[in-house]
Coordinates of C-alpha atoms in Angstrom, one line a residue:
Chain A
M1 CA -2.7 34.3 93.0
S2 CA -3.0 31.8 95.9
N3 CA -2.5 32.9 99.5
F4 CA 0.7 31.0 99.6
A5 CA 2.1 32.8 96.5
K6 CA 0.9 36.2 98.0
E7 CA 2.7 35.4 101.2
V8 CA 6.0 34.6 99.3
V9 CA 5.7 37.7 97.1
E10 CA 5.0 40.0 100.1
K11 CA 8.0 38.5 102.0
I12 CA 10.3 39.0 99.0
E13 CA 9.2 42.6 98.7
K14 CA 10.0 43.2 102.3
I15 CA 13.5 41.6 101.8
K16 CA 14.0 43.8 98.8
S17 CA 13.1 47.1 100.6
S18 CA 15.4 46.1 103.6
A19 CA 18.2 45.4 101.1
K20 CA 17.7 48.8 99.6
E21 CA 18.2 50.3 103.0
G22 CA 21.5 48.4 103.3
I23 CA 20.3 45.9 105.8
S24 CA 22.1 42.5 105.6
L25 CA 20.1 39.4 104.8
S26 CA 19.2 37.3 107.8
T27 CA 19.1 33.4 107.7
D28 CA 15.3 33.6 107.6
D29 CA 15.6 35.9 104.5
L30 CA 18.0 33.5 102.8
E31 CA 15.5 30.6 103.5
V32 CA 12.7 32.6 101.8
L33 CA 15.0 33.4 98.8
F34 CA 15.9 29.7 98.6
L35 CA 12.2 28.8 98.4
A36 CA 11.6 31.6 95.8
S37 CA 14.4 30.3 93.6
L38 CA 13.1 26.7 93.8
L39 CA 9.6 28.0 92.8
E40 CA 11.1 30.1 90.0
E41 CA 13.2 27.2 88.6
E42 CA 10.2 24.8 88.8
G43 CA 8.1 27.4 86.9
N44 CA 10.8 27.7 84.3
G45 CA 11.0 24.0 83.9
R46 CA 14.7 24.1 84.9
D47 CA 14.3 21.8 87.9
Chain B
M1 CA 42.7 -9.5 140.5
V2 CA 45.9 -8.5 138.8
V3 CA 45.5 -6.7 135.6
T4 CA 48.5 -7.3 133.3
N5 CA 49.7 -4.9 130.7
K6 CA 48.7 -7.4 128.1
D7 CA 45.0 -7.4 129.3
Q8 CA 45.0 -3.6 129.4
I9 CA 46.2 -3.4 125.8
E10 CA 43.6 -6.0 124.7
N11 CA 40.8 -4.2 126.4
E12 CA 41.6 -0.8 125.1
I13 CA 39.6 0.2 122.0
P14 CA 41.8 2.2 119.7
P15 CA 40.4 5.6 118.9
K16 CA 38.7 5.7 115.6
A17 CA 39.5 8.7 113.4
L18 CA 36.3 10.5 112.4
K19 CA 35.9 10.6 108.7
K20 CA 35.7 14.1 107.3
T21 CA 32.5 14.8 105.4
L22 CA 32.6 16.3 101.9
A23 CA 29.2 17.5 100.8
F24 CA 28.3 18.0 97.1
V25 CA 25.3 20.2 96.1
Q26 CA 24.1 18.9 92.7
I27 CA 20.5 19.9 92.3
L28 CA 20.4 19.9 88.5
R29 CA 19.2 17.1 86.1
L30 CA 20.0 13.4 85.7
G31 CA 22.9 14.0 83.4
D32 CA 24.5 16.4 85.9
I33 CA 24.1 13.9 88.7
L34 CA 25.7 11.2 86.5
Q35 CA 28.7 13.5 85.9
T36 CA 28.9 14.1 89.6
I37 CA 28.9 10.4 90.2
K38 CA 31.8 10.0 87.7
M39 CA 33.7 12.6 89.6
A40 CA 33.0 10.9 93.0
Q41 CA 34.1 7.5 91.6
E42 CA 37.4 9.1 90.7
L43 CA 37.6 10.6 94.1
R44 CA 37.1 7.2 95.6
V45 CA 39.8 5.7 93.3
V46 CA 42.3 8.3 94.6
H47 CA 41.3 8.5 98.3
G48 CA 39.3 5.3 99.0
D49 CA 37.0 5.6 102.0
K50 CA 39.0 8.4 103.7
F51 CA 36.0 10.8 103.4
K52 CA 32.3 10.5 104.0
L53 CA 30.7 11.6 100.8
L54 CA 27.3 13.4 101.1
L55 CA 25.2 14.2 98.0
I56 CA 22.5 16.8 98.1
A57 CA 20.2 16.4 95.1
R58 CA 16.7 16.9 93.9
K59 CA 14.4 14.0 94.8
S60 CA 12.9 13.7 91.3
F61 CA 16.4 13.2 89.8
A62 CA 18.1 11.3 92.6
T63 CA 15.4 8.7 93.1
P64 CA 15.8 7.0 89.7
L65 CA 19.6 7.0 90.2
R66 CA 19.5 5.8 93.8
E67 CA 21.4 2.6 93.2
L68 CA 24.2 4.3 91.4
I69 CA 24.3 7.1 94.0
D70 CA 24.5 4.7 96.8
S71 CA 27.3 2.8 95.2
V72 CA 29.6 5.8 95.6
F73 CA 28.1 8.2 98.1
D74 CA 27.7 7.4 101.9
E75 CA 24.5 9.5 102.1
C76 CA 22.1 11.3 99.9
I77 CA 19.8 14.0 101.2
T78 CA 17.1 14.9 98.7
I79 CA 15.2 18.2 98.2
D80 CA 11.6 18.3 96.8
L81 CA 9.6 21.4 96.4
K82 CA 6.3 19.5 96.9
D83 CA 7.6 18.0 100.2
L84 CA 8.7 21.4 101.4
T85 CA 5.4 23.1 100.6
L86 CA 2.8 20.3 101.1
K87 CA 4.2 18.5 104.2
G88 CA 2.3 19.7 107.2
D89 CA -1.2 20.9 108.2
S90 CA -1.6 23.6 105.5
V91 CA 0.1 25.2 102.5
S92 CA 1.5 28.3 104.0
L93 CA 4.8 30.2 104.0
E94 CA 5.2 29.5 107.7
N95 CA 4.8 25.8 107.3
T96 CA 7.1 25.7 104.3
L97 CA 9.8 27.6 106.1
K98 CA 9.4 25.2 109.0
N99 CA 10.1 22.3 106.5
I100 CA 13.1 24.2 105.0
K101 CA 14.5 24.6 108.6
E102 CA 14.1 20.8 109.1
L103 CA 15.9 20.1 105.8
K104 CA 18.7 22.5 106.8
A105 CA 19.0 20.8 110.2
K106 CA 19.2 17.4 108.5
I107 CA 22.1 18.6 106.3
N108 CA 23.8 20.5 109.1
S109 CA 23.6 17.5 111.4
N110 CA 26.7 16.4 109.5
V111 CA 29.9 18.0 110.4
I112 CA 30.8 19.2 107.0
E113 CA 34.5 19.9 106.3
V114 CA 34.0 21.1 102.8
C115 CA 30.7 21.8 100.9
I116 CA 31.1 22.0 97.2
N117 CA 28.5 23.5 94.9
L118 CA 28.6 21.9 91.5
S119 CA 25.1 23.0 90.4
F120 CA 25.6 26.7 89.5
S121 CA 21.9 27.5 89.8
K122 CA 20.2 30.2 91.9
S123 CA 18.6 27.7 94.3
A124 CA 21.8 25.8 94.8
N125 CA 23.7 29.1 95.6
Y126 CA 21.0 30.0 98.2
L127 CA 21.2 26.5 99.7
M128 CA 24.9 26.9 100.0
S129 CA 24.4 30.0 102.1
L130 CA 22.2 28.0 104.5
I131 CA 24.7 25.1 105.0
H132 CA 27.2 25.1 107.8
A133 CA 30.6 24.0 106.5
N134 CA 34.2 24.7 107.6
N135 CA 35.0 25.5 103.9
K136 CA 32.8 26.3 101.0
I137 CA 33.7 25.8 97.3
G138 CA 31.7 27.2 94.4
P139 CA 29.1 29.9 94.3
T140 CA 27.2 31.0 97.5
Y141 CA 25.2 34.0 98.4
D142 CA 26.5 36.4 101.0
E143 CA 24.5 38.5 103.4
Q144 CA 24.3 41.3 100.8
A145 CA 22.8 38.9 98.3
N146 CA 26.0 38.9 96.2
I147 CA 27.3 35.7 94.7
R148 CA 30.6 34.9 96.2
I149 CA 33.0 32.4 94.5
K150 CA 36.4 31.9 96.2
D151 CA 38.1 29.2 94.2
K152 CA 39.6 29.8 90.8
W153 CA 38.2 26.7 89.0
S154 CA 34.6 27.6 90.1
Q155 CA 35.2 31.2 89.0
Y156 CA 36.4 29.8 85.7
L157 CA 33.3 27.6 85.3
Y158 CA 31.0 30.4 86.3
A159 CA 32.7 32.8 83.8
N160 CA 33.0 30.5 80.8
V161 CA 30.7 27.4 80.8
L162 CA 27.7 28.4 78.6
E163 CA 28.9 32.0 78.5
T164 CA 31.5 31.2 75.8
N165 CA 32.0 28.4 73.3
Q166 CA 35.7 28.2 74.2
N167 CA 35.7 26.0 77.3
P168 CA 37.9 23.1 76.3
F169 CA 37.3 21.0 79.5
N170 CA 34.8 18.2 80.1
L171 CA 32.4 19.0 83.0
V172 CA 33.6 15.9 84.9
D173 CA 37.2 17.2 84.6
L174 CA 36.0 20.6 85.8
F175 CA 34.3 19.0 88.7
K176 CA 37.5 17.1 89.5
L177 CA 39.6 20.2 89.2
I178 CA 37.1 22.1 91.6
V179 CA 37.2 19.2 94.1
G180 CA 40.9 18.7 93.7
V181 CA 41.0 15.1 92.5
D182 CA 44.4 14.2 91.1
H183 CA 43.9 13.7 87.3
K184 CA 47.0 11.6 86.9
Q185 CA 45.9 9.0 89.5
G186 CA 42.3 8.6 88.4
K187 CA 41.0 5.6 86.5
K188 CA 41.2 6.0 82.7
E189 CA 38.3 4.0 81.3
K190 CA 38.4 3.0 77.7
I191 CA 35.8 1.7 75.3
E192 CA 36.6 -1.7 73.7
F193 CA 35.6 -2.0 70.1
T194 CA 34.0 -5.4 69.3
P195 CA 31.1 -6.3 67.0
R196 CA 27.8 -5.2 68.6
K197 CA 24.4 -6.7 67.7
K198 CA 22.1 -4.4 69.7
V199 CA 21.9 -0.7 69.0
F200 CA 20.3 1.5 71.7
I201 CA 19.1 4.8 70.4
H202 CA 18.1 7.7 72.5
P203 CA 16.8 10.3 70.0
F204 CA 15.3 12.6 72.6
T205 CA 16.5 15.7 74.6
S206 CA 15.0 18.2 76.9
D207 CA 15.1 20.9 74.2
S208 CA 14.0 20.7 70.5
K209 CA 17.2 22.6 69.5
K210 CA 19.3 19.7 70.6
R211 CA 17.5 16.9 68.7
W212 CA 16.6 15.9 65.2
N213 CA 13.0 15.3 64.3
E214 CA 11.7 11.8 64.1
S215 CA 11.9 11.5 60.3
K216 CA 15.7 11.8 60.3
W217 CA 16.0 9.0 62.8
V218 CA 13.6 6.9 60.7
E219 CA 16.0 7.3 57.7
I220 CA 19.0 6.3 59.9
I221 CA 17.2 3.2 61.4
Y222 CA 15.9 2.2 58.0
K223 CA 19.3 2.2 56.3
F224 CA 21.0 0.5 59.3
L225 CA 18.5 -2.4 59.6
K226 CA 18.4 -2.8 55.8
D227 CA 22.2 -3.1 55.6
H228 CA 22.6 -5.3 58.8
E229 CA 20.2 -8.2 58.8
N230 CA 21.4 -9.6 62.1
K231 CA 21.2 -6.5 64.1
E232 CA 18.5 -5.0 66.3
V233 CA 17.5 -1.5 67.3
F234 CA 15.9 -0.4 70.6
I235 CA 14.5 3.1 71.2
V236 CA 15.1 4.1 74.8
G237 CA 13.6 7.0 76.7
S238 CA 11.1 7.8 79.5
D239 CA 7.4 7.4 79.5
T240 CA 6.9 10.9 78.2
D241 CA 9.0 10.0 75.1
N242 CA 6.6 7.3 74.0
E243 CA 4.6 9.5 71.6
S244 CA 7.7 10.5 69.7
A245 CA 9.2 7.0 69.9
N246 CA 5.9 5.6 68.4
K247 CA 6.2 8.0 65.5
I248 CA 9.5 6.4 64.7
T249 CA 8.6 2.7 65.2
N250 CA 5.2 3.1 63.5
N251 CA 6.6 4.8 60.4
P252 CA 5.5 2.8 57.3
L253 CA 9.1 2.7 56.1
L254 CA 10.1 0.7 59.1
K255 CA 7.2 -1.8 59.0
T256 CA 9.2 -4.6 57.5
F257 CA 11.7 -4.4 60.4
N258 CA 9.1 -4.8 63.2
D259 CA 10.9 -7.9 64.5
R260 CA 14.2 -6.1 64.9
L261 CA 13.0 -2.7 66.1
E262 CA 11.5 -2.1 69.5
N263 CA 10.3 0.9 71.5
I264 CA 11.3 0.3 75.1
C265 CA 10.6 3.8 76.4
G266 CA 9.4 3.8 80.0
K267 CA 9.6 0.0 80.3
Y268 CA 12.8 -0.1 82.4
S269 CA 14.2 1.8 85.3
I270 CA 17.4 3.7 84.8
N271 CA 19.3 1.0 86.6
E272 CA 17.7 -1.8 84.5
L273 CA 18.5 0.2 81.3
K274 CA 22.1 0.4 82.4
N275 CA 22.2 -3.3 82.8
L276 CA 20.7 -3.9 79.4
L277 CA 23.7 -2.1 77.9
D278 CA 25.9 -5.3 77.8
E279 CA 28.8 -6.5 75.7
E280 CA 26.5 -7.0 72.7
S281 CA 25.3 -3.4 72.8
M282 CA 26.3 0.0 71.6
F283 CA 24.7 3.5 72.0
I284 CA 23.9 6.3 69.7
G285 CA 21.9 9.5 70.5
H286 CA 21.9 13.1 71.3
D287 CA 23.5 14.8 74.3
S288 CA 21.5 13.2 77.2
M289 CA 21.6 11.3 80.4
V290 CA 21.6 7.9 78.6
S291 CA 24.9 8.6 76.9
H292 CA 26.5 9.1 80.3
L293 CA 24.8 5.9 81.5
A294 CA 26.3 4.1 78.5
S295 CA 29.8 5.3 79.5
L296 CA 29.4 3.6 82.9
Q297 CA 29.0 0.3 80.9
N298 CA 32.0 1.0 78.6
V299 CA 29.9 0.3 75.5
P300 CA 30.7 2.0 72.2
I301 CA 29.1 5.4 72.0
I302 CA 28.2 7.9 69.2
T303 CA 26.9 11.2 70.4
I304 CA 25.3 13.8 68.0
S305 CA 25.6 17.3 69.3
L306 CA 23.2 20.0 68.0
G307 CA 22.0 23.4 69.0
T308 CA 23.3 24.6 72.4
V309 CA 25.3 21.4 73.1
R310 CA 29.0 22.0 73.7
P311 CA 30.7 18.7 72.9
Y312 CA 33.9 19.5 74.8
E313 CA 31.9 19.9 78.0
T314 CA 29.3 17.1 77.9
T315 CA 30.8 14.2 75.9
P316 CA 30.5 11.1 78.1
Y317 CA 33.6 10.7 80.3
I318 CA 35.4 7.8 78.8
E319 CA 38.0 7.4 76.1
G320 CA 36.8 6.2 72.7
V321 CA 33.5 8.1 72.4
Y322 CA 32.8 9.4 68.8
N323 CA 31.1 12.8 68.7
L324 CA 29.5 14.2 65.5
S325 CA 28.9 17.9 65.5
P326 CA 28.0 20.3 62.7
K327 CA 30.5 22.8 61.3
T328 CA 27.7 25.4 61.2
K329 CA 29.0 28.9 62.0
C330 CA 26.5 29.6 64.7
F331 CA 27.0 26.2 66.4
P332 CA 26.9 26.0 69.4
C333 CA 24.3 28.6 70.1
K334 CA 23.0 29.9 73.5
P335 CA 19.8 28.6 75.1
D336 CA 18.2 32.0 74.6
T337 CA 19.1 32.3 70.9
S338 CA 16.0 32.1 68.8
C339 CA 16.2 29.9 65.7
D340 CA 13.6 28.6 63.3
F341 CA 15.8 27.2 60.6
F342 CA 18.0 24.8 62.5
Q343 CA 20.8 24.8 60.0
C344 CA 23.0 22.8 62.4
H345 CA 20.4 20.0 62.2
A346 CA 20.9 19.8 58.4
D347 CA 24.6 20.0 58.5
I348 CA 25.0 16.4 59.8
P349 CA 23.8 14.2 56.8
Y350 CA 22.3 10.9 57.8
Q351 CA 24.8 9.2 55.5
V352 CA 27.6 10.2 57.9
V353 CA 25.7 8.9 60.9
N354 CA 24.9 5.6 59.1
E355 CA 28.4 5.0 58.0
S356 CA 29.8 5.7 61.5
L357 CA 27.2 3.5 63.1
S358 CA 27.8 0.7 60.6
I359 CA 31.6 0.8 61.1
I360 CA 31.4 0.9 64.9
S361 CA 28.8 -1.8 65.1
K362 CA 31.2 -4.1 63.3
G363 CA 33.8 -3.5 66.1
I364 CA 36.0 -1.2 64.1
E365 CA 37.2 2.3 65.1
L366 CA 36.5 5.3 62.8
T367 CA 39.4 6.5 60.7
Q368 CA 39.8 9.0 57.9
E369 CA 40.3 6.1 55.5
N370 CA 37.3 3.9 56.4
L371 CA 35.0 6.9 56.5
K372 CA 36.1 8.0 53.0
E373 CA 35.5 4.6 51.5
N374 CA 31.7 5.2 51.3
L375 CA 31.3 8.9 51.9
S376 CA 32.1 11.8 49.6
H377 CA 33.5 15.2 50.5
F378 CA 30.0 16.6 50.2
H379 CA 28.9 14.4 53.0
L380 CA 31.9 15.0 55.2
N381 CA 32.5 18.7 54.6
S382 CA 29.9 20.0 57.0
T383 CA 30.4 17.5 59.9
E384 CA 33.1 17.4 62.6
I385 CA 33.9 13.9 63.7
R386 CA 35.9 13.7 66.9
K387 CA 37.1 11.0 69.3
S388 CA 37.4 11.4 73.1
E389 CA 40.9 10.7 74.4
F390 CA 42.8 11.4 77.7
N391 CA 45.7 13.8 77.2
S392 CA 49.1 13.6 78.9
A393 CA 47.7 15.4 82.0
G394 CA 44.8 12.9 82.3
L395 CA 42.2 15.4 81.0
L396 CA 39.5 14.1 78.6
T397 CA 39.8 15.9 75.3
L398 CA 38.2 15.6 71.8
N399 CA 40.5 15.0 68.9
T400 CA 39.5 15.2 65.2
V401 CA 39.4 11.9 63.3
F402 CA 40.6 13.6 60.1
K403 CA 44.3 14.3 59.9
E404 CA 43.9 17.8 58.6
D405 CA 44.8 21.3 59.8
M406 CA 43.4 22.2 63.2
T407 CA 40.5 24.6 63.0
Y408 CA 40.9 28.1 64.5
N409 CA 38.6 27.3 67.4
E410 CA 40.4 24.0 68.1
T411 CA 43.7 25.8 68.0
L412 CA 42.5 28.4 70.5
N413 CA 40.9 25.7 72.7
S414 CA 44.2 23.8 72.9
F415 CA 46.0 27.0 73.9
Y416 CA 43.3 27.7 76.6
T417 CA 43.8 24.1 77.9
L418 CA 47.5 24.8 78.4
A419 CA 47.0 28.2 79.9
W420 CA 44.3 27.5 82.5
T421 CA 45.8 24.2 83.7
Y422 CA 49.2 25.7 84.1
L423 CA 47.9 28.9 85.7
F424 CA 45.7 27.3 88.3
N425 CA 47.4 23.9 89.0
E426 CA 50.8 24.1 87.4
I427 CA 49.8 21.1 85.3
V428 CA 51.8 20.8 82.2
V429 CA 50.0 19.3 79.2
N430 CA 52.3 17.9 76.6
Q431 CA 51.1 18.6 73.1
D432 CA 52.6 19.5 69.8
Y433 CA 52.1 22.9 68.2
P434 CA 49.0 22.7 66.0
K435 CA 49.3 22.4 62.3
I436 CA 47.2 25.3 61.1
S437 CA 45.7 26.7 57.8
D438 CA 46.5 30.1 56.3
K439 CA 43.2 31.3 57.5
T440 CA 43.9 30.3 61.1
H441 CA 47.3 31.9 60.7
S442 CA 45.9 35.3 59.9
L443 CA 43.2 35.1 62.6
L444 CA 45.8 34.2 65.2
A445 CA 48.0 37.1 64.1
K446 CA 45.1 39.4 64.6
D447 CA 44.4 37.9 68.0
M448 CA 47.9 38.7 69.1
Q449 CA 47.1 42.4 68.8
G450 CA 44.2 41.9 71.2
L451 CA 46.3 39.8 73.5
Q452 CA 49.0 42.6 73.5
Q453 CA 46.4 45.1 74.5
L454 CA 44.9 42.9 77.2
Y455 CA 48.4 42.2 78.6
E456 CA 49.1 45.9 78.8
L457 CA 45.8 46.6 80.5
S458 CA 46.5 43.9 83.1
E459 CA 49.9 45.3 83.7
F460 CA 48.3 48.7 84.2
G461 CA 45.9 47.0 86.7
K462 CA 48.8 45.7 88.6
K463 CA 50.5 49.1 88.6
Y464 CA 47.5 51.0 89.9
S465 CA 46.8 48.3 92.5
R466 CA 50.4 48.7 93.6
Y467 CA 50.1 52.6 93.7
I468 CA 47.1 52.2 96.1
L469 CA 49.1 49.9 98.3
E470 CA 52.0 52.3 98.3
E471 CA 49.7 55.2 99.2
V472 CA 48.0 53.3 102.0
S473 CA 51.4 52.4 103.5
T474 CA 52.5 56.1 103.7
E475 CA 52.2 57.9 107.1
T476 CA 49.5 60.1 105.8
P477 CA 47.6 58.4 103.0
D478 CA 45.9 60.7 100.6
I479 CA 42.3 59.6 100.1
Q480 CA 42.0 61.6 96.9
K481 CA 45.0 59.8 95.3
I482 CA 43.6 56.4 96.4
K483 CA 40.3 57.3 94.7
E484 CA 42.1 58.3 91.5
H485 CA 44.1 55.1 91.4
S486 CA 40.9 53.1 92.1
N487 CA 39.1 54.9 89.3
K488 CA 41.9 53.9 87.0
V489 CA 41.4 50.3 88.0
D490 CA 37.7 50.6 87.2
E491 CA 38.6 52.1 83.8
I492 CA 40.7 49.1 83.0
D493 CA 37.7 46.8 83.5
R494 CA 35.7 48.9 81.1
L495 CA 38.5 48.8 78.5
C496 CA 38.7 45.1 78.9
D497 CA 35.0 44.9 77.9
I498 CA 35.8 46.9 74.8
I499 CA 38.6 44.4 73.9
S500 CA 36.1 41.6 74.5
E501 CA 33.8 43.1 71.8
T502 CA 36.6 43.5 69.3
Y503 CA 38.1 40.1 70.0
P504 CA 35.3 37.8 71.1
Q505 CA 37.6 34.8 71.1
L506 CA 39.5 36.4 74.0
R507 CA 36.3 36.5 76.1
P508 CA 37.3 33.5 78.3
L509 CA 40.3 35.6 79.6
I510 CA 38.3 38.7 80.1
N511 CA 35.3 36.9 81.6
F512 CA 37.5 35.2 84.1
G513 CA 39.2 38.5 85.0
T514 CA 35.8 40.1 85.6
I515 CA 34.6 37.3 87.9
S516 CA 37.9 37.1 89.6
R517 CA 37.8 40.8 90.5
A518 CA 34.2 40.6 91.6
N519 CA 35.4 38.0 94.1
L520 CA 38.3 39.7 95.7
H521 CA 39.4 38.3 99.1
G522 CA 40.0 40.5 102.1
E523 CA 38.5 42.4 105.0
N524 CA 40.2 45.7 104.4
L525 CA 41.5 48.0 101.7
V526 CA 45.0 46.6 101.8
E527 CA 43.9 42.9 101.5
L528 CA 41.4 43.7 98.8
T529 CA 44.0 45.7 96.8
E530 CA 46.5 42.9 97.2
S531 CA 43.8 40.5 95.9
S532 CA 43.1 42.9 93.0
F533 CA 46.9 42.9 92.2
Y534 CA 46.9 39.1 92.0
S535 CA 43.8 39.0 89.9
F536 CA 45.5 41.2 87.3
H537 CA 48.6 39.2 87.7
D538 CA 46.7 36.0 86.8
L539 CA 45.2 37.7 83.8
S540 CA 48.6 39.0 82.7
N541 CA 50.1 35.5 83.0
A542 CA 47.3 33.8 81.1
T543 CA 47.4 36.4 78.4
S544 CA 51.2 36.1 78.0
I545 CA 51.0 32.2 77.8
I546 CA 48.5 32.4 75.0
Y547 CA 50.4 35.1 73.2
E548 CA 53.6 33.0 73.3
L549 CA 51.7 30.0 72.1
C550 CA 50.3 32.0 69.2
E551 CA 53.7 33.4 68.4
K552 CA 55.5 30.0 68.4
T553 CA 52.7 28.3 66.4
L554 CA 52.8 31.1 63.7
T555 CA 56.6 30.8 63.5
K556 CA 56.5 27.0 63.2
N557 CA 53.8 27.3 60.6
Q558 CA 55.9 29.8 58.6
I559 CA 59.0 27.6 58.8
S560 CA 57.1 24.5 57.6
K561 CA 55.5 26.5 54.8
S562 CA 58.8 27.8 53.5
K563 CA 60.2 24.3 53.7
T564 CA 57.4 23.0 51.6
N565 CA 57.8 25.8 49.1
N566 CA 61.6 25.1 48.9
E567 CA 60.9 21.4 48.2
V568 CA 58.4 22.3 45.5
S569 CA 60.8 24.8 43.8
I570 CA 63.7 22.2 43.9
R571 CA 61.5 19.6 42.2

């Protein structure tokens, strides 16, 4: 896994654990999730 | 110097009203952008230049369609994953997020009155949550990472498109209903049938389920060119389709037709291809972007729907398109349904396609009579042939070419059209009660039991929502009682799911109810419960409309049957 991918995965894990604690998503979190969804769709060939 | 009133008036610059910006998020494929363009064209017909139209699309799909996009949208902002990740000093999360912030700032530099999500994809939903707009329509994520959909038509689309095979609306119409374009005022384009010399074939799709293999197309092209000595065939597609296109054009069977058969895949831009579709041309192919392109040029179109394609949703938006689809039981399937046999591919014989192609290329419309001249029942039994037509409400619909009894699914689709348009927009669609077969009669009679149960459940939902409101309005609300009533409401949702399994054809109603109740409006218990009441009220109304339509259709069918029987016995 590249450094970039690792950074994205780590950030998503952080967002997930905050969400489990009931913490609302910040704009920064939504930006990361937007990026992750773009990466996911590109990977699935759904772009 | 004396300034006269006249000078003052002449020097004053009248204030210019700032155009409101409507932003559209469409980050899916080429075909989806073309359908969005169609919707925007209709919006322009009704409202002229009153609004600034902004399109947000993927760079890879927007770039080839740039000329068409610019002809209707004032601005197009593109998104590209490579740009977002690679622009800058290094590939890092920090850098990418900086680029996303720049993209966001570019979009938000527009004062957006309404932002409409027409993509229904995860990334589009997240993007919606990053855009500043006075109003948002369509799915968007909230701060708890829940998808929120406020408007009913988007809820409907989310609940039923691809989830069921009983959506009777074309996607362009759904986009128009979501945006609020008046269907009656829009332009109703119609195909003109005149003899066509050039046939453009697009035999490719993004998914193998949706396309025939090359050999079937070879058969069709062979027969067509053999029977029509003055006509030419062009295979169109992208660069990546060349291998498959060459398999067709290099087939030994087609060798003698080299001078009238050409592979032009990847040779022209989309705009150039659009311009090639002139008054001498017609189009035939599977569900793809090129069929929508052909509809922009008003040329005769035959589409062949296979696999997951839902013809009602994706038929090119123009009156006069002929759609061929298989009568296979499992058609249309879902994208995740595995299939090795492709029965639906076999259920459209090449003879039916050839006959349709031959008739239309002569400038003649398809009818029951001219199709039966050269085709037997064996050929026609497994294929549905429909023509696109605008109904009395201005919605594009597909009507069967054969004057026979309406199938069960078509009957239900016609009921759903009436119910949804009346429920959401109070649009009245004028249509006759369908002529049905005995089999459809008994299936509808069975459905009425399910509708009765669903109606009762939605009435219970209304009742328990009302009990909660009554309890809340007392001087000392009893939390325990509110919980009990709330549990009953949850139980109703579970019972609706059971009905959905017993009566899968009622899924559109149940799915919509579920999505509607997952998107209740309100900031407090009273507002949320009121919203829950109205959600059950909508379900109850839709159910009773369909129940009544079933009842009247069955009665009418019985009366006409007994009349026929009387006539026979008199003879």
